[in-house]
Amino acid sequence: MTADFRHFYQKNWAERTAIVAQQAHLTPAEQALFKQYYLPQHHEIIENYLTDYPLPMGLAVNLVVDGVDHIVPMVTEEPSVIAAASNGAKIVKRAGGFTTVLNQREMIGQIVLEQLSDPAATAAVIEAHAAALLKVADAAHPSLKKRGGGARRLRTRVLGQGYLSIDLFVDVQAAMGANMLNSMLEAVAKSIGVMTKQDALLSILSNYATASLVKAICDIPVGLLQAGRYAGKLVAQKIASASTVAQLDPYRATTHNKGIMNGIDAVAIASGNDWRALESGAHAYAVKDGQYRGMSTWTSDGRMLHGELELPLPVGIVGGSIKINELAQLNQRILGIQTAGDLERIMVAIGLAQNLAALRALVTTGIQQGHMHLQLKSLAMAAGATPEELPVILQRLELASQQDLATTQQLIAELRQTKEETDD
Ligand code: MEV
């Protein structure tokens, strides 16, 4: 029988769990998982809250950014991400670390008008009143101005087909600023409505944060890149070639960029930031000239390998979801950051470190060799191996002709059987 989901959001937690248990035929042991990861305060965050969903959090080490050593908390379910980030960072540390460039940190929001017979004329009226509109924006969030931030400028863009975008640039200080910006935009949209007799189609922050760009750079003596039988100079050359391929081919660029975002997203989650916002902005920036390309570039002159990664990274260190997440706050302390800009610099550097480790593995031994041990470990855990059984199971798995769940379960069963016999 289908459970009754009417007014589901009004049900209390016990009712909700009972309904889902009925619908999905859950055993008491399965239902106990809801309780195990349950945090009452999370009812305030999302609707229809059931339980938390745990993800592993670990630390990447060796990351030197602008001369400062950082330990980097990362949240990820992918076994090789932290190992790769630490590995890439270690190579760059030996070369003196990453340098970063952050010139500006403003968020952009847009108000879109539609069905304009003369969008350029409307734009001219709005621009003529820019100073007054910036005041309206600031009045919608006075505390921001007190903290040294506030609305900075206004830009208009004629989009075609009668649409006009009015872009508001705001210094959001330590926050990511989505809520602040949205209130400011709605206030400005109202004033524009009075001024132009046009109702806005929509007013919302843009995740294409081109006024919050941050760049990481590294220069690595090729000797530091040597991998097994591959000389450092050759590895550098191959990394540069892999970078060229990512510039030429969207199929490769997508995977190249996924590797970069492996690192950035993991830090975004650990620091309480909205990783979807970063993802959408980063990928839009990767297609800024009309073709989707690798976000990073690597070049080599035979002596040094030069790497660069520039991305929009509109992150915050204060704000709603960070305030209620104790771990996010703790992670900021572990990161040793004071400003949102500091976090951006670390994130872009971790992205480049991640990318370096992936490319170095790909162009030499291949990605599987490095990943294998970690993947086998995940497999053994998924098959139910206990921490005590892990070392033996891993040894046996490495020698096994098939490395799948069924084989692993078989190996665990055999190990337990032998143990029982020896215990008897
Ligand atoms: C896997 O999560 C990431 C890589 O595929 C990145 C890359 O190919 O550059 C290894």
CSV table of C-alpha atoms in Angstrom, one decimal, residues 141-320:
chain,number,residue,atom,x,y,z
A,141,HIS,CA,21.3,46.3,3.9
A,142,PRO,CA,22.7,49.1,6.0
A,143,SER,CA,24.9,46.9,8.2
A,144,LEU,CA,27.0,45.9,5.2
A,145,LYS,CA,28.0,49.5,4.7
A,146,LYS,CA,28.9,49.8,8.3
A,147,ARG,CA,31.3,46.8,7.9
A,148,GLY,CA,33.0,48.6,5.0
A,149,GLY,CA,31.1,46.9,2.2
A,150,GLY,CA,28.2,47.9,0.1
A,151,ALA,CA,27.0,48.6,-3.5
A,152,ARG,CA,29.9,49.7,-5.6
A,153,ARG,CA,28.6,50.2,-9.2
A,154,LEU,CA,25.9,49.5,-11.7
A,155,ARG,CA,26.3,48.2,-15.3
A,156,THR,CA,23.7,47.7,-18.0
A,157,ARG,CA,23.8,45.1,-20.7
A,158,VAL,CA,21.4,45.0,-23.6
A,159,LEU,CA,20.7,41.3,-24.1
A,160,GLY,CA,18.6,41.5,-27.4
A,161,GLN,CA,15.0,40.7,-28.0
A,162,GLY,CA,13.9,43.5,-25.8
A,163,TYR,CA,15.7,42.3,-22.6
A,164,LEU,CA,18.0,44.4,-20.5
A,165,SER,CA,20.1,43.3,-17.6
A,166,ILE,CA,21.1,45.8,-14.9
A,167,ASP,CA,24.0,44.4,-13.0
A,168,LEU,CA,24.8,45.5,-9.5
A,169,PHE,CA,28.3,45.0,-8.1
A,170,VAL,CA,28.5,44.6,-4.3
A,171,ASP,CA,31.4,44.3,-1.9
A,172,VAL,CA,29.9,41.6,0.4
A,173,GLN,CA,32.9,41.5,2.8
A,174,ALA,CA,33.3,38.2,4.6
A,175,ALA,CA,30.1,36.6,3.3
A,176,MET,CA,29.2,34.9,0.1
A,177,GLY,CA,26.4,37.4,0.1
A,178,ALA,CA,23.6,35.7,-1.8
A,179,ASN,CA,20.9,36.8,0.6
A,180,MET,CA,22.2,40.3,1.0
A,181,LEU,CA,22.5,40.8,-2.7
A,182,ASN,CA,19.0,39.4,-3.4
A,183,SER,CA,17.4,41.8,-0.9
A,184,MET,CA,19.4,44.7,-2.4
A,185,LEU,CA,18.4,43.7,-5.9
A,186,GLU,CA,14.7,43.5,-5.0
A,187,ALA,CA,14.8,47.0,-3.5
A,188,VAL,CA,16.6,48.4,-6.6
A,189,ALA,CA,14.2,46.6,-8.9
A,190,LYS,CA,11.3,48.4,-7.1
A,191,SER,CA,12.9,51.8,-7.7
A,192,ILE,CA,13.6,51.0,-11.3
A,193,GLY,CA,10.0,50.0,-11.6
A,194,VAL,CA,8.9,53.4,-10.4
A,195,MET,CA,11.5,55.1,-12.6
A,196,THR,CA,10.8,53.3,-15.9
A,197,LYS,CA,7.3,51.9,-15.3
A,198,GLN,CA,8.7,48.5,-16.0
A,199,ASP,CA,8.3,45.6,-13.7
A,200,ALA,CA,11.4,43.4,-13.4
A,201,LEU,CA,11.2,39.9,-14.9
A,202,LEU,CA,13.6,38.7,-12.2
A,203,SER,CA,16.1,39.9,-9.7
A,204,ILE,CA,18.8,37.5,-8.5
A,205,LEU,CA,22.5,37.2,-7.8
A,206,SER,CA,24.6,35.8,-10.7
A,207,ASN,CA,26.8,32.8,-10.0
A,208,TYR,CA,29.0,33.9,-12.8
A,209,ALA,CA,31.2,35.7,-10.3
A,210,THR,CA,33.6,37.4,-12.7
A,211,ALA,CA,34.3,40.1,-10.2
A,212,SER,CA,35.6,37.5,-7.7
A,213,LEU,CA,38.4,36.0,-9.7
A,214,VAL,CA,41.4,34.4,-8.0
A,215,LYS,CA,44.4,32.9,-9.6
A,216,ALA,CA,47.0,30.4,-8.4
A,217,ILE,CA,50.4,30.1,-10.1
A,218,CYS,CA,53.3,27.7,-9.6
A,219,ASP,CA,56.7,27.2,-11.1
A,220,ILE,CA,58.2,23.8,-10.7
A,221,PRO,CA,61.8,22.8,-11.6
A,222,VAL,CA,61.2,19.8,-13.9
A,223,GLY,CA,63.5,17.6,-11.8
A,224,LEU,CA,60.9,17.5,-9.1
A,225,LEU,CA,58.4,15.8,-11.4
A,226,GLN,CA,60.3,12.6,-12.0
A,227,ALA,CA,58.0,9.6,-11.6
A,228,GLY,CA,59.4,6.1,-11.7
A,229,ARG,CA,61.2,5.5,-14.9
A,230,TYR,CA,59.9,8.9,-16.3
A,231,ALA,CA,62.5,11.7,-16.2
A,232,GLY,CA,61.2,15.0,-14.8
A,233,LYS,CA,61.7,16.9,-18.1
A,234,LEU,CA,59.6,14.3,-20.0
A,235,VAL,CA,56.9,14.4,-17.4
A,236,ALA,CA,56.8,18.2,-17.6
A,237,GLN,CA,56.5,18.0,-21.4
A,238,LYS,CA,53.7,15.5,-21.2
A,239,ILE,CA,51.8,17.5,-18.6
A,240,ALA,CA,52.0,20.5,-20.9
A,241,SER,CA,50.7,18.4,-23.8
A,242,ALA,CA,47.8,17.1,-21.6
A,243,SER,CA,47.0,20.7,-20.8
A,244,THR,CA,47.0,21.5,-24.6
A,245,VAL,CA,44.6,18.7,-25.2
A,246,ALA,CA,42.3,20.0,-22.5
A,247,GLN,CA,42.3,23.4,-24.3
A,248,LEU,CA,41.4,21.8,-27.6
A,249,ASP,CA,38.9,19.1,-26.7
A,250,PRO,CA,35.8,19.5,-24.5
A,251,TYR,CA,35.7,15.8,-23.8
A,252,ARG,CA,39.1,15.9,-22.2
A,253,ALA,CA,38.5,19.4,-20.7
A,254,THR,CA,35.4,18.2,-18.8
A,255,THR,CA,37.4,15.4,-17.1
A,256,HIS,CA,40.4,17.7,-16.5
A,257,ASN,CA,38.1,20.2,-14.9
A,258,LYS,CA,36.3,17.5,-12.9
A,259,GLY,CA,39.7,16.7,-11.3
A,260,ILE,CA,40.2,20.4,-10.4
A,261,MET,CA,36.7,20.6,-8.9
A,262,ASN,CA,37.4,17.4,-6.9
A,263,GLY,CA,39.6,19.5,-4.7
A,264,ILE,CA,37.7,22.8,-4.7
A,265,ASP,CA,34.3,21.2,-3.9
A,266,ALA,CA,35.8,19.2,-1.1
A,267,VAL,CA,37.1,22.4,0.6
A,268,ALA,CA,33.9,24.2,-0.2
A,269,ILE,CA,31.9,21.6,1.6
A,270,ALA,CA,34.3,21.4,4.5
A,271,SER,CA,34.1,25.2,4.9
A,272,GLY,CA,30.3,25.4,4.7
A,273,ASN,CA,30.2,26.9,1.2
A,274,ASP,CA,27.7,26.4,-1.6
A,275,TRP,CA,29.6,24.1,-4.0
A,276,ARG,CA,26.9,24.2,-6.7
A,277,ALA,CA,27.5,28.0,-6.9
A,278,LEU,CA,31.2,27.4,-7.4
A,279,GLU,CA,30.6,24.6,-9.9
A,280,SER,CA,28.3,26.6,-12.1
A,281,GLY,CA,30.6,29.7,-12.0
A,282,ALA,CA,33.7,27.7,-12.7
A,283,HIS,CA,32.3,25.8,-15.7
A,284,ALA,CA,30.8,29.0,-17.1
A,285,TYR,CA,34.2,30.6,-16.8
A,286,ALA,CA,35.8,27.6,-18.6
A,287,VAL,CA,33.7,28.5,-21.7
A,288,LYS,CA,34.2,32.2,-21.6
A,289,ASP,CA,35.6,32.5,-25.1
A,290,GLY,CA,32.9,30.3,-26.6
A,291,GLN,CA,34.6,26.9,-26.3
A,292,TYR,CA,34.7,24.8,-23.2
A,293,ARG,CA,38.3,24.5,-22.2
A,294,GLY,CA,40.5,23.2,-19.4
A,295,MET,CA,40.4,25.6,-16.5
A,296,SER,CA,44.2,25.4,-15.9
A,297,THR,CA,47.1,25.7,-18.2
A,298,TRP,CA,50.6,24.1,-17.9
A,299,THR,CA,53.6,25.0,-20.0
A,300,SER,CA,57.2,23.9,-19.9
A,301,ASP,CA,60.4,25.4,-21.3
A,302,GLY,CA,62.3,22.2,-20.5
A,303,ARG,CA,63.7,23.6,-17.3
A,304,MET,CA,60.5,24.6,-15.4
A,305,LEU,CA,56.9,23.6,-15.5
A,306,HIS,CA,54.6,26.6,-15.2
A,307,GLY,CA,51.0,26.1,-14.0
A,308,GLU,CA,48.1,28.6,-13.7
A,309,LEU,CA,44.5,28.3,-12.7
A,310,GLU,CA,42.1,31.3,-12.6
A,311,LEU,CA,38.5,30.9,-11.4
A,312,PRO,CA,35.6,32.8,-10.0
A,313,LEU,CA,35.4,31.6,-6.4
A,314,PRO,CA,32.8,33.6,-4.5
A,315,VAL,CA,33.0,32.0,-1.1
A,316,GLY,CA,32.2,33.2,2.4
A,317,ILE,CA,33.5,32.6,5.9
A,318,VAL,CA,30.4,33.9,7.7
A,319,GLY,CA,26.7,33.5,7.0
A,320,GLY,CA,23.6,31.4,7.6
